[in-house]
Coordinates of C-alpha atoms and ligand atoms in Angstrom, one line a residue:
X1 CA 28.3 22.5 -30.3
X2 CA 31.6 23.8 -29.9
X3 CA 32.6 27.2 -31.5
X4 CA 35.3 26.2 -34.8
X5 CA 38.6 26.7 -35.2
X6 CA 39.7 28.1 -38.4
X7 CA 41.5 24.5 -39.1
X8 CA 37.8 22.8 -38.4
X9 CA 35.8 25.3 -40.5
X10 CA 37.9 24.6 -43.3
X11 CA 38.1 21.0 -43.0
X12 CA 34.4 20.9 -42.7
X13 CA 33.8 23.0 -45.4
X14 CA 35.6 20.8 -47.7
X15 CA 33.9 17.6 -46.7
X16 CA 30.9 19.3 -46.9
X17 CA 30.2 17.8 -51.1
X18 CA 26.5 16.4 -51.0
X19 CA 23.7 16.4 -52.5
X20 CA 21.9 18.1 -49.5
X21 CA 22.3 22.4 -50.4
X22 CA 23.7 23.6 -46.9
X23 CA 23.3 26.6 -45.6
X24 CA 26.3 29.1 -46.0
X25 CA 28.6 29.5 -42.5
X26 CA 30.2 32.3 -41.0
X27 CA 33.1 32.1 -39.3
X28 CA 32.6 30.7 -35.9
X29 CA 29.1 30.0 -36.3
X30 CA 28.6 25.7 -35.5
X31 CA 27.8 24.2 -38.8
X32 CA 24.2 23.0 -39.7
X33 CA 23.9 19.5 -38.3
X34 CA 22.8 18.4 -41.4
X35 CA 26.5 19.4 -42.8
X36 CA 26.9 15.5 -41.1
X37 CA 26.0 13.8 -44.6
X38 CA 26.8 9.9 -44.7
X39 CA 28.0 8.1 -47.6
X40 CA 25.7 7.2 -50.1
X41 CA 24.3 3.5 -50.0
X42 CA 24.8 4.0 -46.1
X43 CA 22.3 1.0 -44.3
X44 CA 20.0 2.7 -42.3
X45 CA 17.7 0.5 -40.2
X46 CA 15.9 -1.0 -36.6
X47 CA 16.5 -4.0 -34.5
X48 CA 13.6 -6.1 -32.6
X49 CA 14.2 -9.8 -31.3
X50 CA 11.5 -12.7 -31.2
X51 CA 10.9 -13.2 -27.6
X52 CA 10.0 -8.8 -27.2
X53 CA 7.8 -8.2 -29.6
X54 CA 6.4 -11.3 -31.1
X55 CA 3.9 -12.8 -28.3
X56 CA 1.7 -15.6 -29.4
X57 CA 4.4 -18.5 -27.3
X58 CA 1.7 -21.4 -28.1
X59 CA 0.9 -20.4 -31.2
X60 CA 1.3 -23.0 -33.9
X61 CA 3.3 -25.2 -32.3
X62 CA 6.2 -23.0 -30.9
X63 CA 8.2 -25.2 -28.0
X64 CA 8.8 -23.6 -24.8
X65 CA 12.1 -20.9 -24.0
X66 CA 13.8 -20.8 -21.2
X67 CA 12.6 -17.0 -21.3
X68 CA 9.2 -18.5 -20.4
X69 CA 9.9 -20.6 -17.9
X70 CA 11.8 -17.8 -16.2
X71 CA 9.8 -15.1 -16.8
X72 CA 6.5 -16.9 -15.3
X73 CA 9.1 -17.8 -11.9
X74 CA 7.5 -15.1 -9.3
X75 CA 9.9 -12.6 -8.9
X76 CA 11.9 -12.3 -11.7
X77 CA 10.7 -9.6 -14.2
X78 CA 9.0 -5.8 -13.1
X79 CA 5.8 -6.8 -11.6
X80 CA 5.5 -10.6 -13.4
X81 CA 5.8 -9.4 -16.7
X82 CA 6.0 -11.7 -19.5
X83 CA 6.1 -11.9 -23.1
X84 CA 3.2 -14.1 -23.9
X85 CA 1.8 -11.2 -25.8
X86 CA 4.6 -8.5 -26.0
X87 CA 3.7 -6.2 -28.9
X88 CA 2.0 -9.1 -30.9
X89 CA 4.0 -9.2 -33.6
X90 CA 3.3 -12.4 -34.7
X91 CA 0.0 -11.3 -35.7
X92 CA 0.9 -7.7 -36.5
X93 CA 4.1 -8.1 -38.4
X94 CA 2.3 -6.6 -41.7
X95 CA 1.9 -3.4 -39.9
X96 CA 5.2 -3.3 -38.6
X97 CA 6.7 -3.9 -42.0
X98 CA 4.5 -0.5 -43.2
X99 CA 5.8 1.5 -39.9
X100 CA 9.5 0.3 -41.4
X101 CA 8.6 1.4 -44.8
X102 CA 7.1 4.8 -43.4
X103 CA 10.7 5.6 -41.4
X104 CA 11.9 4.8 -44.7
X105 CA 14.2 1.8 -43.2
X106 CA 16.5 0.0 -45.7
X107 CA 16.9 -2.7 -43.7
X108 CA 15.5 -4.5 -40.4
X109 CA 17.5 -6.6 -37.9
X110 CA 15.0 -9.5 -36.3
X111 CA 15.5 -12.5 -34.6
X112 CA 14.5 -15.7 -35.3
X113 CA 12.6 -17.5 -32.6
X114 CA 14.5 -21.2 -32.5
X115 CA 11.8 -22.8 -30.7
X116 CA 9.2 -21.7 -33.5
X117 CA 11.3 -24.1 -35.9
X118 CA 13.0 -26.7 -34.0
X119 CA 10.1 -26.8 -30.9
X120 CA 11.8 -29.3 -28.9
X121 CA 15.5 -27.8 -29.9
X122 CA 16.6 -30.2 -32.0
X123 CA 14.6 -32.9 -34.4
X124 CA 11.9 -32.5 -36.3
X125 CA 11.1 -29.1 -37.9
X126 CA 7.9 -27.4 -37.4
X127 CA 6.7 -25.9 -41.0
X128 CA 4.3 -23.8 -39.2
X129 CA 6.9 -22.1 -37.4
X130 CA 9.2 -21.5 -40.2
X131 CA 5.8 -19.8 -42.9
X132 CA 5.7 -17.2 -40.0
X133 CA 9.5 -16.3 -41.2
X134 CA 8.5 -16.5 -44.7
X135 CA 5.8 -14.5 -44.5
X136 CA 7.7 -11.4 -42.8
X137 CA 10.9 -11.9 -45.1
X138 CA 8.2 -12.2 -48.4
X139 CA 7.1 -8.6 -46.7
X140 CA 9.7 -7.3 -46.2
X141 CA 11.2 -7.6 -49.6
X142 CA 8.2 -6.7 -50.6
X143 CA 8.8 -3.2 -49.4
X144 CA 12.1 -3.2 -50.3
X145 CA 13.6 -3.5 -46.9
X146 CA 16.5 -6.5 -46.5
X147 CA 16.1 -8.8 -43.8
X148 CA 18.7 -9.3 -41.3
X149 CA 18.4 -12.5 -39.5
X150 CA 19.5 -13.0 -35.7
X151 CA 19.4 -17.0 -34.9
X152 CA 19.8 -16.6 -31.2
X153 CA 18.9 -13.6 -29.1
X154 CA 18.1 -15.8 -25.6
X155 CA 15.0 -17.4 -26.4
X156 CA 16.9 -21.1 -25.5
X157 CA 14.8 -24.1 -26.4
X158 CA 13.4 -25.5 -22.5
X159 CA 13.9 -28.9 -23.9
X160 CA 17.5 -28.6 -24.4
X161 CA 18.6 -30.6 -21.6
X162 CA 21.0 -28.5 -19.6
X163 CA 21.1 -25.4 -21.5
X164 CA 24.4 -23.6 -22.2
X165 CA 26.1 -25.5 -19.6
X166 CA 25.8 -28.3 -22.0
X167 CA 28.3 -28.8 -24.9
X168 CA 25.5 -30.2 -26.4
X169 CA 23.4 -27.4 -26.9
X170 CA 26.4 -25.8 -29.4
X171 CA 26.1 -28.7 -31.6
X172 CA 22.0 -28.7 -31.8
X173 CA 22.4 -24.8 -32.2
X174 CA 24.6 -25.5 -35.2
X175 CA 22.6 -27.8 -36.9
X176 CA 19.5 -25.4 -36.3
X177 CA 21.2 -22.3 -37.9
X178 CA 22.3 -25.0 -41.2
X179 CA 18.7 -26.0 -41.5
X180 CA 17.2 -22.0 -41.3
X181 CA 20.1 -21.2 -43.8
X182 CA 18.5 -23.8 -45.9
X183 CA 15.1 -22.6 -46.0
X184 CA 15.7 -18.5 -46.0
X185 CA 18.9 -17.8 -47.8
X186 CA 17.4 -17.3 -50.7
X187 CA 16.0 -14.1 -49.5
X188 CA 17.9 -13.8 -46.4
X189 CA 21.3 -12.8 -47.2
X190 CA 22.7 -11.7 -43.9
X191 CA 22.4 -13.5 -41.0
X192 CA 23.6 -13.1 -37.2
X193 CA 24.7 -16.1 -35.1
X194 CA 24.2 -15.1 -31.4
X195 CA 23.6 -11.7 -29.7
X196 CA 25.4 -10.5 -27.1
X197 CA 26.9 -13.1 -25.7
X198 CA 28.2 -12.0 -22.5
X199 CA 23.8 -11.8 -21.6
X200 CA 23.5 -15.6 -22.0
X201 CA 26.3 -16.7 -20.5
X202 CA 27.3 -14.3 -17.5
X203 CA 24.1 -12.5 -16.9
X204 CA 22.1 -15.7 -17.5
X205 CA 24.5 -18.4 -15.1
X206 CA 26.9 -16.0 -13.4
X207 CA 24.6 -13.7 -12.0
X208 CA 21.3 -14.8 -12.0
X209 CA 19.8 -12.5 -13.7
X210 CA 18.8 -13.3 -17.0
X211 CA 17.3 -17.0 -18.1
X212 CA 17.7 -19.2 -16.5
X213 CA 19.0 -17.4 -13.1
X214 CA 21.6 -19.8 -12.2
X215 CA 24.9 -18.2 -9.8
X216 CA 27.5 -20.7 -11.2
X217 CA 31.1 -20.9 -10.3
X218 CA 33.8 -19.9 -12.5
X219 CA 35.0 -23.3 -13.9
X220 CA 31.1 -23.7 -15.0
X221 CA 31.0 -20.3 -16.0
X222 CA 34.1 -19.8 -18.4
X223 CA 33.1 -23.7 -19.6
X224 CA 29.4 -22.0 -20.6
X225 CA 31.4 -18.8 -22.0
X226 CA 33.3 -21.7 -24.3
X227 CA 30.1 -23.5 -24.9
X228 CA 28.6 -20.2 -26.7
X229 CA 32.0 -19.0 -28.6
X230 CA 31.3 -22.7 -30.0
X231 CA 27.7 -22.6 -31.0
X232 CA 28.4 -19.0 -32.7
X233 CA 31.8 -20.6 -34.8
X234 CA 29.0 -23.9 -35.7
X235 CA 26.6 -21.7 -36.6
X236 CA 29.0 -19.5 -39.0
X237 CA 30.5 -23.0 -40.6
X238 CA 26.3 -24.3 -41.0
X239 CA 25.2 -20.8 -42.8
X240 CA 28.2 -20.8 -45.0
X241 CA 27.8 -24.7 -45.6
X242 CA 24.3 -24.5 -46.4
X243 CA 23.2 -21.0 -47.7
X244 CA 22.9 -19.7 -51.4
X245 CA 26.5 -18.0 -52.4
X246 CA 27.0 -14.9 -51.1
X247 CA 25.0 -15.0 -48.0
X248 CA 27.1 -13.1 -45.2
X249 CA 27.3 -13.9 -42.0
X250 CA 28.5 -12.1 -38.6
X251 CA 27.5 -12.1 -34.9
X252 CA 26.5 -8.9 -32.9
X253 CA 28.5 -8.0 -29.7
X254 CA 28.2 -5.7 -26.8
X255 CA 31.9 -5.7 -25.7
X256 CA 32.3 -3.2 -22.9
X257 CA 34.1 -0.1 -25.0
X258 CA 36.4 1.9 -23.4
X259 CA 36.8 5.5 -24.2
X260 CA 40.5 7.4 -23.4
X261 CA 40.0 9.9 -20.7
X262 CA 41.6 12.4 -22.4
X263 CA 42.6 11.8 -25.9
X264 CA 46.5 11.4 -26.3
X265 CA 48.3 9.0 -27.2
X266 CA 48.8 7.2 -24.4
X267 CA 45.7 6.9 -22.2
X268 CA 44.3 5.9 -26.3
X269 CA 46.8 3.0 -26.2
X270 CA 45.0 2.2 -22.5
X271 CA 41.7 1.6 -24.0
X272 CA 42.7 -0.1 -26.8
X273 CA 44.6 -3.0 -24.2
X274 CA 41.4 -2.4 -22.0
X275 CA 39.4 -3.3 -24.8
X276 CA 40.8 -6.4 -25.6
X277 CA 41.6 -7.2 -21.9
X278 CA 38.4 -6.8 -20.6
X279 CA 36.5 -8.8 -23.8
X280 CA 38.7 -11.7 -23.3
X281 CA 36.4 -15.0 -23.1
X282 CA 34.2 -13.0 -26.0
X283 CA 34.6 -10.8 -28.9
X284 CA 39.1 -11.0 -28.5
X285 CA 38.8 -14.8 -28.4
X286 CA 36.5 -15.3 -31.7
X287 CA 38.4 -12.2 -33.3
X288 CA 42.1 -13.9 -32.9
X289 CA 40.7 -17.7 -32.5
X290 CA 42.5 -18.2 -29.1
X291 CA 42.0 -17.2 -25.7
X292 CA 44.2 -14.3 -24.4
X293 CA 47.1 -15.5 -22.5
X294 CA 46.1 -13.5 -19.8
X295 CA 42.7 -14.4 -19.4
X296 CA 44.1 -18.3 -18.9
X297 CA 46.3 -17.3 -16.7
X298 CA 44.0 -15.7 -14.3
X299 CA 41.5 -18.5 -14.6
X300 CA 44.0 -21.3 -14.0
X301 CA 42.1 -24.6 -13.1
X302 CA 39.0 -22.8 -13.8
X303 CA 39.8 -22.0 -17.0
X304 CA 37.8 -23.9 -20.0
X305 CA 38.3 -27.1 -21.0
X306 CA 38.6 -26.8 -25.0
X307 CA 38.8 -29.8 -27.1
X308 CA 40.7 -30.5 -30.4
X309 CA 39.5 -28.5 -33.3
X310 CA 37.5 -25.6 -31.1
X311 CA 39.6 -22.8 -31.7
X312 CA 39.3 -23.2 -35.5
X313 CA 35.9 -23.4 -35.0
X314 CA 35.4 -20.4 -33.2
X315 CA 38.1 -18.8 -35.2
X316 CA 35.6 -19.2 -38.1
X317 CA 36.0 -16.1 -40.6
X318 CA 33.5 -13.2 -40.8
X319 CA 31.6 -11.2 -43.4
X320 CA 30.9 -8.7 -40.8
X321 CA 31.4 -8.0 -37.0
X322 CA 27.8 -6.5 -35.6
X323 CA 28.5 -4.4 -32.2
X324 CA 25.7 -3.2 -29.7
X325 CA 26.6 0.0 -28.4
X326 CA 24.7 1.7 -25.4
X327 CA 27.0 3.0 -22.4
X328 CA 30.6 4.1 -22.0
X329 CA 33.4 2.7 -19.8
X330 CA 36.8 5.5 -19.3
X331 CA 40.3 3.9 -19.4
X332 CA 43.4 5.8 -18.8
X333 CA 46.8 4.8 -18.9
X334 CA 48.5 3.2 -15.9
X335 CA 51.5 2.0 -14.8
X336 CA 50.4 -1.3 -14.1
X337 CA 51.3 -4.6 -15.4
X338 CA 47.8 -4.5 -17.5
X339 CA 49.0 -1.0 -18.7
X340 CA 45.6 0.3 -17.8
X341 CA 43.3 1.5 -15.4
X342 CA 39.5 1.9 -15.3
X343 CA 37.9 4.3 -12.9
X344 CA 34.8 4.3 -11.0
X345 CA 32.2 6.4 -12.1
X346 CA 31.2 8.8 -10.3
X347 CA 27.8 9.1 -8.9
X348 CA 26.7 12.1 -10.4
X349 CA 27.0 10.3 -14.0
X350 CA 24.0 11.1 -16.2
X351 CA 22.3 8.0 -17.3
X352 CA 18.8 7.7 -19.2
X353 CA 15.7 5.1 -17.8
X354 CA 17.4 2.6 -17.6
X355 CA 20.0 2.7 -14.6
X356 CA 22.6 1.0 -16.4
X357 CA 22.2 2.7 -19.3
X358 CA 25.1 5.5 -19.1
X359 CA 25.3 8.3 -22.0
X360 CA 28.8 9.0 -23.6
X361 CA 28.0 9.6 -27.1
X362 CA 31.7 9.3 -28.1
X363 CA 31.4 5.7 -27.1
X364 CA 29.9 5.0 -30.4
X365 CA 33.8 6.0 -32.2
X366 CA 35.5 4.2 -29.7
X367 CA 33.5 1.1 -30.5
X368 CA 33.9 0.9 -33.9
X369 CA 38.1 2.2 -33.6
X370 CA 39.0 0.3 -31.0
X371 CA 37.1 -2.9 -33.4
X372 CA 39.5 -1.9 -36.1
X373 CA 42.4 -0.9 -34.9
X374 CA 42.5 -4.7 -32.6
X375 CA 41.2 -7.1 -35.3
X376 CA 40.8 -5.3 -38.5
X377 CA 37.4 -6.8 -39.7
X378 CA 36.1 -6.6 -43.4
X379 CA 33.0 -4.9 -42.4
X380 CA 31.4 -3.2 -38.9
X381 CA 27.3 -3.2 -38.4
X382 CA 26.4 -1.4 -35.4
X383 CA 23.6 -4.1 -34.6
X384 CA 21.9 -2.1 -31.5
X385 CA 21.8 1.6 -30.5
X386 CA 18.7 3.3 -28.7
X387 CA 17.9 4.3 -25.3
X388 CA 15.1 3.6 -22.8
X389 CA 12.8 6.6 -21.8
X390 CA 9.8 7.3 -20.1
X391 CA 7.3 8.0 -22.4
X392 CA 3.8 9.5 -22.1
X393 CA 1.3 10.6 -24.5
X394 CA 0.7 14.8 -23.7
X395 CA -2.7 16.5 -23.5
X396 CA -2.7 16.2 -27.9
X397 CA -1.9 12.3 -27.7
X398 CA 1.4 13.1 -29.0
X399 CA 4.8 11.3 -27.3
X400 CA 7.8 14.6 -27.2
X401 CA 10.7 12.1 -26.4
X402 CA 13.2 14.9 -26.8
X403 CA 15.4 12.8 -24.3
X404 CA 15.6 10.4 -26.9
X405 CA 16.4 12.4 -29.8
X406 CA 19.0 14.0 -27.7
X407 CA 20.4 10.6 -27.1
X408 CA 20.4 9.6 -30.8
X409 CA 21.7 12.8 -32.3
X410 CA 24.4 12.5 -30.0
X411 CA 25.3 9.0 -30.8
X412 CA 25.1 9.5 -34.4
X413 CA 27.6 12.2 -34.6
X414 CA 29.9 10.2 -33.1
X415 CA 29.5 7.4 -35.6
X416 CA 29.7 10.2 -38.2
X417 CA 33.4 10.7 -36.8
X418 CA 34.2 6.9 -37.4
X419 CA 32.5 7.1 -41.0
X420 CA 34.5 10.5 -41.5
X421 CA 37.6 8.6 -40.6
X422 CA 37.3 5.6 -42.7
X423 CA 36.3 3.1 -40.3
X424 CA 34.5 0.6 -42.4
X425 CA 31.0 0.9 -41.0
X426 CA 28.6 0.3 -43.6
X427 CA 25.1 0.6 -41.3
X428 CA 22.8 1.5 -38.3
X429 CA 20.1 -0.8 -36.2
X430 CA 18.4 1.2 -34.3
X431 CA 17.0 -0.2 -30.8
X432 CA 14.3 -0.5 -31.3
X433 CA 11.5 -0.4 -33.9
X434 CA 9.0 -0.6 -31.5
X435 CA 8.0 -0.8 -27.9
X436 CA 8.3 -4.1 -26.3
X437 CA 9.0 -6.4 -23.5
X438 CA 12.7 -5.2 -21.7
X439 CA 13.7 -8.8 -20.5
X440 CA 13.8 -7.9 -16.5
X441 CA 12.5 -4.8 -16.8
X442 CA 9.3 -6.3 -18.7
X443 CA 7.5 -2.8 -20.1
X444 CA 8.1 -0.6 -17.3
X445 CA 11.3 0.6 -19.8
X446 CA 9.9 1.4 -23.1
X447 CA 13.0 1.7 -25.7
X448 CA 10.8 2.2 -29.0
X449 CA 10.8 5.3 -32.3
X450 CA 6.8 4.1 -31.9
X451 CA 4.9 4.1 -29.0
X452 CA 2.8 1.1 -28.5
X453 CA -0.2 0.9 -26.1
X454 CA 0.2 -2.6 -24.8
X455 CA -3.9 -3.0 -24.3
X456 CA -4.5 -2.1 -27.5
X457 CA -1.4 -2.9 -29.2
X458 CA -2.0 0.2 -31.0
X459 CA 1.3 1.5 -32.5
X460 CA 2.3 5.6 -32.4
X461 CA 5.5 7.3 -34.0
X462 CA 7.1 9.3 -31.2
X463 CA 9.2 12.6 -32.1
X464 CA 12.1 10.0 -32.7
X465 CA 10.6 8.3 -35.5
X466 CA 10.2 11.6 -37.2
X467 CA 13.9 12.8 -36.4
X468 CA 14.7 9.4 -37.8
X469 CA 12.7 9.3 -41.2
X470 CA 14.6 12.8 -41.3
X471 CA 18.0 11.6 -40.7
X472 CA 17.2 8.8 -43.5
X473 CA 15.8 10.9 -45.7
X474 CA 18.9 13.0 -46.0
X475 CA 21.1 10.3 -45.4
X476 CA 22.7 12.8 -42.8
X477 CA 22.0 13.8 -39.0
X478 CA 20.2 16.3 -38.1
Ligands
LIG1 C1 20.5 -5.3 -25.4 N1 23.7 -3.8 -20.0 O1 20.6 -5.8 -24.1 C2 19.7 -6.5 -26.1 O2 20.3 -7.0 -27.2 C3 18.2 -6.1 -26.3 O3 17.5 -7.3 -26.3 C4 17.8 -5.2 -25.2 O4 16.4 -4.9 -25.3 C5 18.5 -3.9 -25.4 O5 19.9 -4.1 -25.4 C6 18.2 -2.8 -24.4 O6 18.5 -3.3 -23.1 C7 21.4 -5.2 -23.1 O7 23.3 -4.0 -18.9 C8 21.0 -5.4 -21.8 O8 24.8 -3.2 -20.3 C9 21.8 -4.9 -20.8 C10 22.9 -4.3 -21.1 C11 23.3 -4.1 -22.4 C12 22.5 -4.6 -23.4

C-alpha cells in the first residue's frame, strides 16, 4: 500500500468508528487492513450454479441440458469433461450447507437446475426435482443462511425445440420461473432471473463456444440476444405475479466494465459512454427499456425484430441489479464520434489460471459506479467474484493459494471504495463455494475457498476460506 498523505490519514482516521479496536497509526505508516470495516448488516456470501456442482443428471427424473448434450460432443470441454458428477452436490448438499455455516456465510447464491422441475422444459412438473430444492432451502434456513435463487445459469432444457433462437423458449422460461416462485417463495425471498447473459447468447450461438456451439449470423444473433432480454423481463413479471409479498427479484450481469486510464474527469466520462456503449443489446437495454440508438443503427437490417409490448417487458423494474465482476477493460477519452477509445492490452498483462481472466482490482469500483451513475438502481449485489488457480495440496496436505487471497484482498478493497462512497451495494458472492466443473475448461481450472478431490469428492478449506471466515468475521478486509 501506498504511503498516506496527511489528507488520507486523517480522512481514514475519522472513518475509522467500529467495533473492531485498531491498532494506533503513525504518520506515514499504511493503515491495518482491517481499518477496511463494512457496514454492519453487510451480505457476505458464495455463488455455485446447478450444472457445476450438482452431478447426479439422471437422477430422479431430471430432463436432459443442452450442457449435456454438448459437453458429451468430443472436443468440446478440457479432455471430455462433463458434469455428470461435478462435485456431487446433489447428494452432498448437507455438507456443503455446514462448509457455508463454518465460513460463517449469511447468504448463498445457487442455481436452480430447470430441467430438474420442468424435465421436458415446459409441462408437467417433476415433484422429485423440486424436494431436492426444498431440502437445500429447509437447510439452509436451517443454518441461518438466506437462499438466493438463480433460475437460469445455462443449463437449457434439450427438449426445448430450438433453444434461444426460439421466441418460444422466453415464454416457457417465464412460465417456469412463475411456477418455482410458487413453490419456494415462501422461503426463497430473492431470486435471480438469468446469469450472464452475454454467455448464452454470444458465447453460446455467436461463437461456438458455450452450449450449444452454434456460429450464427448477426440477424440470428441480436434476435437470440432479444430472445433472452425477453425471458429475463417474463421471468421478473412471473416472480412478482406469483411470489409471497416482498420477494425481490434482480438478474446478475457480467457487462464488460471499463476502468478510466487515468482518473480525471474526462477519460471517467469515457468509461462511463464505454460502459453503456459496449453493453448495449444487454444490461443498457433492460436498464433504460430500449435499445440504444446506436446499437440499431449499426445493426441496421440485422437488428432485432421486437414486437409490441417487449420493451415494457424487458423494461420490467428491479429490486436489485446483480453484477459479475472478474477482469478489467481501460477506456480513455477520444475524439471520436463514440467519445471513447478502448486500447489493446498489452501482452505483458498479468492474468491468473484462467487466460481470460485479467486482474485489475479497481474494476470492482468501476463496476458498481459506472452501474450507478448510468441507471441509478435501488440496490447493487455483486453476484460473482473469485479467481481460478492452480491448486495443490503441499507435503502437509494443506492448499497455500496465496494467489488467491491476493486476488480477493485486492478486489475487496476496491469494493470497500464503492461502499466508502455510498454506492448502494448491500453484498458479496463469492466464486465459488467450492471446486467444480469450469464449463470448457471442465476441472482443469479449479475456482473454489475449498478444495475438492474430484475421486473422492472429499471437500478441503484452502487458505482462502480461512481469509474469508476472517474477513466475515470482522465484517472488514483483511
Ligand atoms: C462466470 N469471460 O462465467 C460464470 O457465471 C460461472 O459459471 C463461471 O464458473 C465463472 O464466471 C468463472 O468462469 C464467466 O470469459 C465465464 O470473461 C467467462 C467469462 C466471464 C465469466
Amino acid at each position: 500500500m501506498q504511503p498516506l498523505t496527511r489528507r488520507q490519514f486523517a480522512r481514514l482516521a475519522a472513518a475509522a468508528v467500529s467495533s473492531v479496536s485498531l491498532p494506533r497509526l503513525t504518520m506515514g505508516e499504511a493503515p491495518s487492513p482491517h481499518s477496511l470495516q463494512f457496514p454492519g448488516g453487510f451480505l457476505w456470501g458464495c455463488a455455485t450454479s446447478a450444472y457445476q456442482i450438482e452431478g447426479a443428471v439422471a437422477a430422479d427424473g431430471r430432463g436432459r441440458t443442452i450442457w449435456d448434450t454438448f459437453a458429451h460432443t468430443r472436443g468440446k470441454t478440457h479432455k471430455g469433461q462433463t458434469g455428470d458428477v461435478a462435485a456431487d452436490s446433489y447428494h452432498r448438499f448437507a455438507e456443503d450447507v455446514k462448509l457455508l455455516k463454518e465460513l460463517g456465510a449469511k447468504t448463498y447464491r445457487f442455481s436452480i437446475a430447470w430441467a430438474r422441475i420442468l424435465p421436458q422444459g415446459t409441462g408437467r412438473p417433476n415433484d422429485k426435482g423440486i424436494a431436492y430444492y426444498d431440502r437445500l432451502v429447509d437447510e439452509l434456513l436451517k443454518n441461518d443462511i438466506a437462499p438466493y435463487a438463480t433460475l437460469f445459469h445455462w443449463d437449457l432444457p434439450q427438449a426445448l425445440p430450438g433453444g434461444w433462437q426460439s421466441r418460444d423458449t422466453a415464454k416457457a422460461f417465464g412460465d417456469y420461473a412463475g411456477f418455482v416462485a410458487k413453490r419456494l417463495s415462501d422461503r426463497v425471498r430473492h431470486f435471480m432471473t438469468t446469469n450472464e447473459i452475454v454467455c448464452f447468447t454470444d458465447l453460446s450461438y455467436k461463437r461456438g463456444l458455450f452450449a450449444p456451439g452454434l456460429k450464427l449470423g448477426d440477424a440470428a444473433v441480436n434476435q437470440i440476444r432479444h430472445h433472452a432480454v425477453l425471458a429475463h423481463g417474463l421471468g421478473v413479471q412471473a416472480v412478482r405475479a406469483n411470489a409471497t409479498g416482498g420477494t425481490q427479484v434482480g438478474f446478475a450481469e457480467n457487462p464488460r466494465v471499463y476502468v478510466p486510464v487515468i482518473e480525471t474527469p474526462e477519460h471517467i466520462e469515457a468509461a462511463k459512454r464505454a460502459f453503456r456503449q459496449e453493453n448495449a443489446p444487454f444490461i443498457s437495454t433492460v436498464l433504460e427499456g430500449e435499445y440504444p440508438t446506436e446499437y440499431l443503427e449499426r445493426e441496421g437490417a440485422n437488428a432485432p425484430k421486437i414486437e409490441s409490448g417487449d420493451m415494457d417487458i424487458i423494461a420490467s423494474p428491479l429490486d436489485f441489479v446483480g453484477l459479475n465482476v472478474y477482469q478489467p477493460e481501460y477506456a480513455r477519452a477520444d475524439a471520436s464520434k463514440a467519445g471513447y477509445a478502448v486500447d489493446r492490452r498489452p501482452t505483458s498483462y498479468p492474468h491468473m489460471a484462467s487466460p481470460w481472466l485479467f486482474v485489475g482490482p479497481e474494476v470492482m469500483y468501476w463496476a458498481v459506479r459506472s452501474v450507478t451513475e448510468l441507471w441509478g438502481p435501488k440496490a447493487i449485489l455483486i453476484t460473482e467474484n473469485g479467481c481460478s488457480g492452480e491448486d495443490y495440496r503441499d507435503a502437509a496436505g494443506r492448499i497455500e493459494d496465496t494467489d488467491r487471497v491476493m486476488f480477493l484482498r485486492n478486489y475487496l478493497t476496491h469494493l470497500h471504495r464503492a461502499v466508502t462512497e455510498n454506492y448502494p451495494v448491500k453484498g458479496y458472492f463469492l466464486w465459488s463455494l467450492m471446486d467444480n466443473f469450469e464449463w470448457v475448461d471442465g476441472y482443469g481450472k479449479r475456482f473454489g475457498i475449498y478444495h475438492v478431490d474430484f475421486k473422492t469428492q472429499e471437500r478441503t478449506p484452502k487458505r482462502s476460506a480461512l481469509w474469508y471466515r476472517e474477513v466475515i468475521a470482522r465484517n472488514a478486509v483483511g
